[in-house]
CSV table of C-alpha atoms in Angstrom, one decimal:
chain,number,residue,atom,x,y,z
A,1,MET,CA,32.3,-22.1,-24.2
A,2,LEU,CA,31.8,-25.1,-21.9
A,3,ALA,CA,35.4,-24.9,-20.8
A,4,TYR,CA,34.9,-21.2,-20.1
A,5,ILE,CA,31.8,-21.9,-18.0
A,6,VAL,CA,33.7,-24.4,-15.8
A,7,GLU,CA,36.6,-22.0,-15.4
A,8,SER,CA,34.2,-19.2,-14.4
A,9,PHE,CA,33.3,-21.1,-11.2
A,10,ASP,CA,36.9,-21.9,-10.3
A,11,ARG,CA,38.1,-19.7,-7.5
A,12,SER,CA,41.7,-20.3,-8.5
A,13,THR,CA,41.2,-18.5,-11.8
A,14,LYS,CA,41.2,-14.8,-12.4
A,15,VAL,CA,38.0,-12.8,-12.5
A,16,ILE,CA,39.6,-10.6,-15.2
A,17,ASP,CA,42.7,-10.7,-17.4
A,18,PHE,CA,43.0,-6.9,-17.6
A,19,HIS,CA,44.7,-5.0,-20.4
A,20,TYR,CA,44.4,-1.4,-21.3
A,21,PRO,CA,42.3,-0.6,-24.5
A,22,ASN,CA,45.4,0.1,-26.7
A,23,GLU,CA,47.1,-3.1,-25.6
A,24,LEU,CA,44.0,-5.2,-26.3
A,25,LEU,CA,43.5,-3.7,-29.7
A,26,GLN,CA,47.1,-4.6,-30.6
A,27,ARG,CA,47.1,-8.1,-29.1
A,28,ASN,CA,44.6,-9.5,-31.6
A,29,ASN,CA,43.4,-8.8,-35.1
A,30,TRP,CA,39.9,-7.5,-34.5
A,31,GLU,CA,39.5,-5.8,-37.9
A,32,LEU,CA,36.9,-6.8,-40.5
A,33,SER,CA,38.0,-7.8,-43.9
A,34,ASP,CA,36.5,-8.2,-47.4
A,35,GLU,CA,37.4,-11.9,-47.6
A,36,PRO,CA,36.2,-14.5,-45.2
A,37,GLU,CA,38.5,-15.7,-42.5
A,38,THR,CA,39.5,-19.3,-42.1
A,39,LEU,CA,37.7,-21.5,-39.4
A,40,ASP,CA,40.9,-21.6,-37.4
A,41,ASP,CA,41.1,-17.8,-37.4
A,42,ILE,CA,37.5,-17.5,-36.3
A,43,LEU,CA,38.0,-19.9,-33.4
A,44,ILE,CA,41.1,-17.9,-32.4
A,45,SER,CA,38.9,-14.8,-32.2
A,46,CYS,CA,36.3,-16.6,-30.2
A,47,ARG,CA,38.9,-17.9,-27.7
A,48,ALA,CA,40.4,-14.4,-27.4
A,49,THR,CA,37.0,-12.9,-26.8
A,50,LEU,CA,36.4,-15.2,-23.8
A,51,LYS,CA,40.0,-14.9,-22.6
A,52,TYR,CA,39.6,-11.1,-22.0
A,53,ALA,CA,36.0,-11.2,-21.0
A,54,ILE,CA,35.1,-10.4,-17.4
A,55,LYS,CA,34.0,-13.6,-15.7
A,56,THR,CA,30.8,-12.3,-14.3
A,57,ALA,CA,29.9,-15.8,-13.1
A,58,HIS,CA,33.0,-15.9,-10.9
A,59,PRO,CA,32.0,-16.2,-7.2
A,60,ARG,CA,34.4,-13.3,-6.4
A,61,TYR,CA,32.9,-10.9,-9.0
A,62,PHE,CA,31.0,-8.3,-7.0
A,63,ASN,CA,30.9,-5.4,-9.5
A,64,GLN,CA,27.5,-4.1,-10.6
A,65,LEU,CA,25.1,-5.8,-11.4
A,66,SER,CA,25.5,-9.4,-12.4
A,67,THR,CA,23.5,-12.2,-10.9
A,68,GLY,CA,26.1,-14.8,-11.9
A,69,LEU,CA,25.6,-17.6,-14.4
A,70,ASP,CA,22.5,-19.7,-14.2
A,71,MET,CA,22.8,-22.9,-16.2
A,72,VAL,CA,19.1,-23.1,-17.0
A,73,GLY,CA,19.1,-19.5,-18.0
A,74,LEU,CA,22.1,-20.2,-20.3
A,75,ALA,CA,20.3,-23.1,-21.9
A,76,ALA,CA,17.3,-20.9,-22.4
A,77,ASP,CA,19.4,-18.3,-24.1
A,78,TRP,CA,20.7,-21.0,-26.5
A,79,LEU,CA,17.1,-22.1,-27.3
A,80,THR,CA,16.0,-18.5,-27.8
A,81,SER,CA,18.8,-17.9,-30.3
A,82,THR,CA,18.0,-21.2,-32.0
A,83,ALA,CA,14.4,-20.2,-32.5
A,84,ASN,CA,15.6,-16.8,-33.9
A,85,THR,CA,12.3,-15.0,-33.9
A,86,ASN,CA,10.9,-11.7,-32.8
A,87,MET,CA,8.2,-10.6,-30.3
A,88,PHE,CA,6.0,-8.3,-32.3
A,89,THR,CA,3.2,-10.7,-33.1
A,90,TYR,CA,1.7,-14.1,-32.0
A,91,GLU,CA,2.0,-15.0,-35.7
A,92,VAL,CA,5.8,-15.2,-35.6
A,93,ALA,CA,6.4,-16.0,-31.9
A,94,PRO,CA,3.3,-17.9,-30.6
A,95,VAL,CA,4.9,-19.7,-27.6
A,96,PHE,CA,7.1,-16.8,-26.5
A,97,VAL,CA,4.1,-14.4,-26.6
A,98,LEU,CA,2.0,-16.8,-24.5
A,99,LEU,CA,4.9,-17.3,-22.0
A,100,GLU,CA,5.3,-13.5,-21.6
A,101,TYR,CA,1.5,-13.2,-21.0
A,102,VAL,CA,1.6,-16.0,-18.3
A,103,THR,CA,4.8,-14.6,-16.7
A,104,LEU,CA,3.6,-11.0,-16.5
A,105,LYS,CA,0.3,-12.1,-15.1
A,106,LYS,CA,2.1,-14.1,-12.4
A,107,MET,CA,4.4,-11.1,-11.6
A,108,ARG,CA,1.3,-8.8,-11.3
A,109,GLU,CA,-0.2,-11.2,-8.8
A,110,ILE,CA,3.0,-11.1,-6.8
A,111,ILE,CA,2.8,-7.3,-6.8
A,112,GLY,CA,-0.7,-7.5,-5.3
A,113,TRP,CA,-2.9,-6.6,-8.2
A,114,GLN,CA,-6.1,-8.6,-7.9
A,115,GLU,CA,-6.1,-11.7,-10.1
A,116,GLY,CA,-3.1,-10.3,-11.9
A,117,HIS,CA,-5.1,-7.6,-13.7
A,118,GLY,CA,-3.1,-5.0,-15.6
A,119,ASP,CA,-0.8,-5.0,-18.6
A,120,GLY,CA,2.9,-5.0,-19.4
A,121,ILE,CA,5.7,-6.0,-21.7
A,122,PHE,CA,9.3,-6.9,-21.2
A,123,SER,CA,11.7,-4.1,-22.2
A,124,PRO,CA,15.4,-4.0,-22.8
A,125,GLY,CA,16.1,-2.8,-19.2
A,126,GLY,CA,15.2,-0.5,-16.3
A,127,ALA,CA,16.0,2.7,-18.1
A,128,ILE,CA,13.6,2.1,-20.9
A,129,SER,CA,11.0,0.8,-18.4
A,130,ASN,CA,11.3,4.1,-16.5
A,131,MET,CA,10.7,6.0,-19.7
A,132,TYR,CA,7.7,3.9,-20.5
A,133,ALA,CA,6.3,4.8,-17.1
A,134,MET,CA,6.7,8.5,-17.8
A,135,LEU,CA,5.1,8.1,-21.2
A,136,LEU,CA,2.1,6.3,-19.7
A,137,ALA,CA,1.7,8.9,-17.0
A,138,ARG,CA,1.7,11.7,-19.5
A,139,TYR,CA,-0.8,9.9,-21.8
A,140,LYS,CA,-3.2,9.2,-18.9
A,141,MET,CA,-3.3,12.9,-18.0
A,142,PHE,CA,-3.2,14.3,-21.5
A,143,PRO,CA,-4.1,11.6,-24.1
A,144,GLU,CA,-4.1,14.3,-26.9
A,145,VAL,CA,-0.3,14.6,-26.6
A,146,LYS,CA,0.0,11.4,-28.6
A,147,GLU,CA,-1.3,13.1,-31.8
A,148,LYS,CA,-0.7,16.8,-31.0
A,149,GLY,CA,2.6,16.8,-29.2
A,150,MET,CA,3.9,18.8,-26.3
A,151,SER,CA,2.7,22.1,-27.6
A,152,SER,CA,-0.9,20.9,-26.7
A,153,VAL,CA,-0.2,20.5,-23.0
A,154,PRO,CA,0.8,22.8,-20.1
A,155,ARG,CA,4.3,22.7,-18.5
A,156,LEU,CA,4.6,19.3,-16.9
A,157,VAL,CA,6.8,18.4,-14.0
A,158,ALA,CA,7.9,15.1,-12.6
A,159,PHE,CA,9.3,14.3,-9.2
A,160,THR,CA,11.9,11.7,-8.1
A,161,SER,CA,14.4,11.2,-5.3
A,162,GLU,CA,17.8,12.9,-5.5
A,163,HIS,CA,19.2,9.4,-5.3
A,164,SER,CA,17.1,7.9,-8.1
A,165,HIS,CA,18.6,6.5,-11.3
A,166,PHE,CA,19.7,9.0,-14.0
A,167,SER,CA,17.4,7.4,-16.5
A,168,ILE,CA,14.5,9.4,-15.1
A,169,LYS,CA,16.1,12.6,-16.3
A,170,LYS,CA,17.2,10.9,-19.5
A,171,GLY,CA,13.6,9.8,-20.2
A,172,ALA,CA,12.3,13.3,-19.6
A,173,ALA,CA,14.8,14.6,-22.1
A,174,ALA,CA,13.8,12.0,-24.7
A,175,LEU,CA,10.1,12.7,-24.3
A,176,GLY,CA,10.5,16.4,-24.7
A,177,ILE,CA,9.5,17.1,-21.1
A,178,GLY,CA,13.0,18.4,-20.4
A,179,THR,CA,15.5,17.6,-17.5
A,180,GLU,CA,14.7,20.9,-15.8
A,181,SER,CA,11.1,19.6,-15.4
A,182,VAL,CA,12.4,16.8,-13.2
A,183,ILE,CA,12.3,18.0,-9.6
A,184,CYS,CA,14.7,16.1,-7.3
A,185,ILE,CA,13.3,15.4,-3.8
A,186,LYS,CA,15.6,15.3,-0.7
A,187,ALA,CA,16.5,12.0,0.8
A,188,ASP,CA,17.2,11.2,4.4
A,189,GLU,CA,20.5,10.0,5.8
A,190,ARG,CA,19.7,6.4,4.7
A,191,GLY,CA,18.9,7.5,1.2
A,192,LYS,CA,15.1,7.3,1.3
A,193,MET,CA,12.9,10.0,-0.2
A,194,ILE,CA,11.4,12.4,2.3
A,195,PRO,CA,7.6,12.5,1.8
A,196,SER,CA,7.1,15.9,3.4
A,197,ASP,CA,9.6,17.4,0.9
A,198,LEU,CA,7.8,15.7,-1.9
A,199,GLU,CA,4.5,17.3,-0.9
A,200,ARG,CA,6.1,20.7,-0.4
A,201,ARG,CA,7.6,20.6,-3.9
A,202,ILE,CA,4.3,19.5,-5.5
A,203,VAL,CA,2.4,22.4,-3.9
A,204,GLU,CA,5.2,24.7,-4.9
A,205,ALA,CA,5.0,23.6,-8.5
A,206,LYS,CA,1.3,24.0,-8.7
A,207,GLN,CA,1.6,27.6,-7.3
A,208,LYS,CA,3.9,28.3,-10.2
A,209,GLY,CA,1.3,27.1,-12.7
A,210,TYR,CA,3.0,23.8,-13.5
A,211,VAL,CA,1.2,20.5,-13.7
A,212,PRO,CA,2.6,17.6,-11.6
A,213,PHE,CA,2.0,14.4,-13.5
A,214,PHE,CA,4.5,11.8,-12.4
A,215,VAL,CA,6.3,10.7,-9.2
A,216,SER,CA,8.9,8.0,-9.5
A,217,ALA,CA,9.7,6.2,-6.2
A,218,THR,CA,12.6,3.8,-6.0
A,219,ALA,CA,12.7,0.3,-4.6
A,220,GLY,CA,16.4,-0.2,-4.2
A,221,THR,CA,18.4,2.9,-5.1
A,222,THR,CA,21.4,2.5,-7.3
A,223,VAL,CA,24.1,3.4,-4.7
A,224,TYR,CA,22.6,2.9,-1.3
A,225,GLY,CA,20.0,0.3,-2.1
A,226,ALA,CA,17.4,2.4,-0.2
A,227,PHE,CA,13.7,1.8,-0.4
A,228,ASP,CA,11.5,4.9,-0.6
A,229,PRO,CA,8.5,4.9,1.7
A,230,LEU,CA,5.9,3.8,-0.9
A,231,MET,CA,2.8,4.0,1.3
A,232,ALA,CA,3.4,7.6,2.2
A,233,ILE,CA,4.3,8.5,-1.4
A,234,ALA,CA,1.2,6.8,-2.6
A,235,ASP,CA,-1.0,8.8,-0.2
A,236,ILE,CA,0.5,12.0,-1.5
A,237,CYS,CA,0.0,10.9,-5.1
A,238,LYS,CA,-3.6,10.0,-4.5
A,239,LYS,CA,-4.2,13.3,-2.7
A,240,HIS,CA,-2.8,15.3,-5.7
A,241,ASP,CA,-4.0,12.9,-8.5
A,242,ILE,CA,-0.5,12.1,-9.7
A,243,TRP,CA,0.7,8.9,-11.4
A,244,MET,CA,2.9,6.9,-9.0
A,245,HIS,CA,5.7,4.8,-10.6
A,246,VAL,CA,8.0,2.4,-8.7
A,247,ASP,CA,11.4,1.8,-10.2
A,248,GLY,CA,12.1,-1.8,-8.9
A,249,ALA,CA,15.0,-2.6,-11.2
A,250,TRP,CA,17.3,-3.3,-8.3
A,251,GLY,CA,15.0,-4.1,-5.3
A,252,GLY,CA,11.8,-5.3,-7.0
A,253,SER,CA,12.8,-9.0,-6.8
A,254,LEU,CA,12.4,-8.8,-3.0
A,255,LEU,CA,8.7,-9.3,-3.7
A,256,MET,CA,9.5,-13.0,-4.1
A,257,SER,CA,10.9,-13.2,-0.6
A,258,ARG,CA,8.4,-13.6,2.3
A,259,LYS,CA,11.1,-12.4,4.7
A,260,HIS,CA,11.9,-9.2,2.8
A,261,ARG,CA,8.9,-8.1,0.7
A,262,TRP,CA,7.7,-5.7,3.4
A,263,LYS,CA,10.3,-3.3,2.1
A,264,LEU,CA,8.0,-2.8,-0.9
A,265,ASN,CA,4.8,-2.4,1.0
A,266,GLY,CA,2.6,0.0,-1.1
A,267,VAL,CA,4.0,-1.1,-4.5
A,268,GLU,CA,0.5,-2.4,-5.3
A,269,ARG,CA,-0.7,1.2,-5.3
A,270,SER,CA,1.5,2.2,-8.3
A,271,GLY,CA,-0.1,2.7,-11.7
A,272,LEU,CA,-3.1,1.7,-20.0
A,273,MET,CA,-0.4,0.7,-22.2
A,274,GLN,CA,-1.9,-0.5,-25.5
A,275,SER,CA,-3.6,2.7,-26.6
A,276,CYS,CA,-0.7,4.8,-25.5
A,277,ASN,CA,1.8,3.4,-28.0
A,278,GLN,CA,-0.2,1.6,-30.6
A,279,MET,CA,0.0,2.8,-34.2
A,280,GLN,CA,-1.8,-0.2,-35.8
A,281,ALA,CA,0.6,-0.7,-38.7
A,282,CYS,CA,-1.5,-2.6,-41.2
A,283,TYR,CA,1.4,-4.6,-42.5
A,284,LEU,CA,1.9,-6.2,-39.0
A,285,PHE,CA,-1.2,-5.8,-36.9
A,286,GLN,CA,-4.0,-6.6,-39.3
A,287,GLN,CA,-7.4,-6.4,-37.6
A,288,ASP,CA,-8.8,-9.4,-39.5
A,289,LYS,CA,-6.4,-12.2,-38.3
A,290,GLN,CA,-7.9,-15.5,-37.3
A,291,TYR,CA,-6.7,-15.3,-33.6
A,292,ASP,CA,-7.2,-13.0,-30.6
A,293,LEU,CA,-5.4,-9.8,-31.6
A,294,SER,CA,-4.6,-9.0,-27.9
A,295,TYR,CA,-1.7,-11.4,-28.3
A,296,ASP,CA,-0.1,-9.1,-30.9
A,297,THR,CA,2.0,-7.4,-28.3
A,298,GLY,CA,4.4,-5.5,-30.6
A,299,ASP,CA,2.1,-2.4,-30.8
A,300,LYS,CA,2.5,-1.8,-27.1
A,301,ALA,CA,6.2,-1.2,-27.5
A,302,LEU,CA,8.2,1.8,-28.7
A,303,GLN,CA,10.3,-0.6,-30.8
A,304,CYS,CA,8.8,-2.6,-33.7
A,305,GLY,CA,11.0,-5.6,-33.3
A,306,ARG,CA,11.6,-6.8,-29.8
A,307,HIS,CA,14.1,-9.4,-28.6
A,308,VAL,CA,12.8,-12.5,-27.0
A,309,ASP,CA,13.7,-12.0,-23.3
A,310,ILE,CA,11.0,-14.0,-21.7
A,311,PHE,CA,12.2,-17.5,-22.2
A,312,LYS,CA,15.2,-17.1,-20.0
A,313,LEU,CA,13.2,-16.0,-17.0
A,314,TRP,CA,10.3,-18.4,-17.6
A,315,LEU,CA,12.5,-21.5,-17.9
A,316,MET,CA,14.5,-20.5,-14.7
A,317,TRP,CA,11.2,-20.0,-12.9
A,318,ARG,CA,10.0,-23.4,-14.0
A,319,ALA,CA,13.3,-25.0,-12.8
A,320,LYS,CA,13.6,-23.2,-9.5
A,321,GLY,CA,10.0,-22.4,-8.6
A,322,THR,CA,9.1,-19.3,-6.7
A,323,ILE,CA,10.7,-20.8,-3.6
A,324,GLY,CA,13.9,-21.3,-5.4
A,325,PHE,CA,14.1,-17.6,-6.3
A,326,GLU,CA,13.2,-16.8,-2.7
A,327,ALA,CA,16.0,-18.9,-1.3
A,328,GLN,CA,18.4,-17.2,-3.8
A,329,ILE,CA,17.3,-13.7,-2.7
A,330,ASP,CA,17.4,-14.5,1.0
A,331,LYS,CA,21.0,-15.9,0.6
A,332,CYS,CA,22.2,-12.8,-1.1
A,333,LEU,CA,20.8,-10.6,1.7
A,334,GLU,CA,22.3,-13.0,4.3
A,335,LEU,CA,25.7,-12.5,2.8
A,336,SER,CA,25.2,-8.7,2.8
A,337,GLU,CA,24.3,-8.9,6.5
A,338,TYR,CA,27.4,-11.1,7.1
A,339,LEU,CA,29.7,-8.5,5.4
A,340,TYR,CA,28.1,-5.7,7.4
A,341,ASN,CA,28.6,-7.4,10.7
A,342,LYS,CA,32.2,-8.4,9.7
A,343,ILE,CA,33.4,-4.9,9.0
A,344,LYS,CA,31.2,-2.7,11.2
A,345,ASP,CA,33.6,-2.9,14.2
A,346,ARG,CA,36.8,-3.9,12.2
A,347,GLU,CA,39.7,-1.5,12.4
A,348,GLY,CA,40.2,0.6,9.3
A,349,TYR,CA,36.5,0.5,8.1
A,350,GLU,CA,33.8,3.1,8.3
A,351,MET,CA,30.3,2.7,6.9
A,352,PRO,CA,26.9,4.5,6.8
A,353,GLN,CA,23.8,2.4,7.3
A,354,HIS,CA,22.3,1.3,4.0
A,355,THR,CA,20.8,-1.7,2.3
A,356,ASN,CA,23.7,-2.0,-0.1
A,357,VAL,CA,26.8,-2.4,2.0
A,358,CYS,CA,28.7,0.8,1.4
A,359,PHE,CA,32.0,1.4,3.2
A,360,TRP,CA,35.3,3.2,3.3
A,361,TYR,CA,38.5,1.3,3.8
A,362,LEU,CA,41.0,3.5,5.6
A,363,PRO,CA,44.6,2.2,5.1
A,364,PRO,CA,47.1,2.7,7.9
A,365,GLY,CA,48.5,5.8,6.1
A,366,VAL,CA,45.1,7.5,6.2
A,367,ARG,CA,43.6,6.0,9.3
A,368,TYR,CA,45.3,8.2,11.9
A,369,LEU,CA,45.4,11.5,10.1
A,370,GLU,CA,44.0,14.3,12.3
A,371,ASP,CA,43.6,16.9,9.6
A,372,LYS,CA,40.0,16.0,8.4
A,373,VAL,CA,40.4,17.9,5.1
A,374,GLU,CA,43.6,16.1,4.2
A,375,LYS,CA,42.1,12.8,5.4
A,376,MET,CA,39.1,13.1,3.1
A,377,LYS,CA,41.3,14.2,0.2
A,378,ARG,CA,43.5,11.1,0.6
A,379,LEU,CA,40.6,8.8,1.3
A,380,HIS,CA,38.9,9.9,-1.9
A,381,LYS,CA,41.9,8.3,-3.8
A,382,VAL,CA,42.0,5.0,-1.9
A,383,ALA,CA,39.1,3.1,-3.5
A,384,PRO,CA,40.1,3.9,-7.2
A,385,VAL,CA,43.7,2.7,-6.5
A,386,ILE,CA,42.5,-0.6,-4.8
A,387,LYS,CA,40.0,-1.2,-7.5
A,388,ALA,CA,42.7,-0.7,-10.2
A,389,ARG,CA,44.9,-3.2,-8.3
A,390,MET,CA,42.1,-5.7,-8.1
A,391,MET,CA,41.7,-5.6,-11.8
A,392,GLU,CA,45.4,-5.8,-12.6
A,393,TYR,CA,45.8,-8.9,-10.2
A,394,GLY,CA,42.4,-10.2,-11.5
A,395,THR,CA,41.5,-11.5,-8.0
A,396,THR,CA,38.1,-9.8,-7.5
A,397,MET,CA,36.0,-6.8,-8.5
A,398,VAL,CA,33.8,-4.4,-6.5
A,399,SER,CA,32.5,-1.0,-7.5
A,400,TYR,CA,33.1,2.4,-5.9
A,401,GLN,CA,31.8,5.9,-6.3
A,402,PRO,CA,31.2,9.2,-4.4
A,403,GLN,CA,27.7,10.3,-3.4
A,404,GLY,CA,26.9,13.9,-2.6
A,405,ASP,CA,29.5,15.2,-0.2
A,406,LYS,CA,30.8,11.8,0.5
A,407,VAL,CA,34.2,10.8,-1.0
A,408,ASN,CA,34.7,7.6,-2.9
A,409,PHE,CA,33.5,4.5,-1.1
A,410,PHE,CA,33.1,0.9,-2.0
A,411,ARG,CA,29.6,-0.2,-2.9
A,412,MET,CA,29.2,-3.9,-2.3
A,413,VAL,CA,26.6,-5.6,-4.6
A,414,ILE,CA,25.9,-9.2,-3.7
A,415,SER,CA,23.6,-10.8,-6.3
A,416,ASN,CA,25.6,-13.8,-7.4
A,417,PRO,CA,24.2,-17.1,-6.0
A,418,ALA,CA,27.6,-18.7,-6.3
A,419,ALA,CA,29.2,-16.4,-3.6
A,420,THR,CA,29.8,-17.8,-0.1
A,421,PHE,CA,30.8,-16.5,3.3
A,422,GLU,CA,34.4,-17.5,2.4
A,423,ASP,CA,34.3,-15.2,-0.7
A,424,ILE,CA,33.2,-12.3,1.5
A,425,ASP,CA,36.2,-13.0,3.8
A,426,PHE,CA,38.5,-13.2,0.8
A,427,LEU,CA,37.2,-9.8,-0.4
A,428,ILE,CA,37.9,-8.1,2.9
A,429,GLU,CA,41.4,-9.6,3.2
A,430,GLU,CA,42.1,-8.6,-0.5
A,431,ILE,CA,41.1,-5.0,0.1
A,432,GLU,CA,43.5,-4.8,3.1
A,433,ARG,CA,46.3,-6.5,1.2
A,434,LEU,CA,46.0,-4.2,-1.8
A,435,GLY,CA,45.6,-1.1,0.3
A,436,GLN,CA,48.2,-1.6,3.0
A,437,ASP,CA,50.8,0.7,1.5
A,438,LEU,CA,48.4,3.6,0.8
C-alpha cells in the first residue's frame, strides 16, 4: 500500500491500467472458495486490486469527484478501522461522538448560525443528506406523518432547479412523495435557478390545491458548478412559509474561503432532527443511562449502525487548520481560472461561462464544418472517443456529458491539491493529441 501511495503521486505512472470487464474477470481469480487461500494468494489478490484501481490521487486525475489523497486523512482512516466501532451511541464510540459534536458545531458557526446552534449528523453522502432534508421539511409541516403516513397529509410538492442533483427526485420516490411531485424550476444560461420562475410555480401549485413544503437550492450544481441565488430564494421561501434546503455537496466548502464564500450568501437562512427520526429503541437508547443522552446520536439517523466518518475530517482539520483548507480551496479555483483563461481564446475550443470549466474541443475534422447539424452530430462523438483513448493510454481522466440541448462536452473538475499549472497544460495538450485525427 505504501508503494502504491508513492506511485500515485508519480506523474510518470499511469492514472489507470484499463481493461474491459470481461478481460479483468479472466486475468485474476476473484472467485470465493470454501477453503481458505494461502497468504501468497491473498497478497497476489491485494496487489492485483491496486494494480487495476484508478489512481484518484494522481495529479492528472480530473474525473469526478476525488479530492486526491491526503496523508493525514489516510492515517485517520487506518485509525478508524483499527478502533472498529459504530456511531450509534456514546457508550460504544465516546470520542468519535464528541468529535462529531465539536466538528458539526464548528461547521454551523461557519455557515453563520449564531453560536453554532442547530443539529446535524454525518451521513454517507450528499444524496442521503438531501433525502434527510426532505424528510425534515415534511415533518416540520406535518409531524403526524411520522406515525400516520402519507395518507394523513395533502398532496405535497417540492421545488428544485432543473440542474439539481438527481437525488432530489430519488429522495421523493423513497419517501412516498413521488417524482411527479418534484417541480423543476428553470435555470438561466449560467445554470442558476431563476427566482421568478420559482415563485410562479409555487403560486401555480397552490392554485391547484397542492401544498408546497420544500425548496432545494444548489450551491455548486453537478455539471456547471452554478450557485443558485440563495438570498432571493430565501425571500420567496419566507414569504410562502416553505422549508429552504441548500445542497452544498459540491460547493459548500467555499464557506471556508474568505475570497469565495460570497457565492453562498444566504445559506444561513436555510433550515429539528431528533424527534423526526427517533424511535427510542430500548435495547440501544435506554433513558436511564448514567450520561447525557443527547450524545446518543444514533436515533437521529435512518440507519441504526453508522460508519465512523468524522475522524478523517476532524484530524485533517486539526492538521491543516481552517486556513489550510482555505488555501487548498483557493488553489483549486485558481487552477480552474487558469484553465479557463488558457482555452477561452485557443483555437479549437468553445465554452459556456460556468463555475466548473465546461468546454468542447473541436478537432480539425469538425472545426471548419459549415453544416451546423452535421457539426453538432460529429462533435457529440468527440468527447467519448477522447475519454476512451485517455483511459486506454492511462495518461489522464476527465469527465464529459451532455446537458439539455448541448452535445457532449468536457466537464473539468479540479479538486485535487496535488494538481499544478503544468498538469493543466498537460491535459490540454493530451486532449489535442488524442483528438487530432477526429
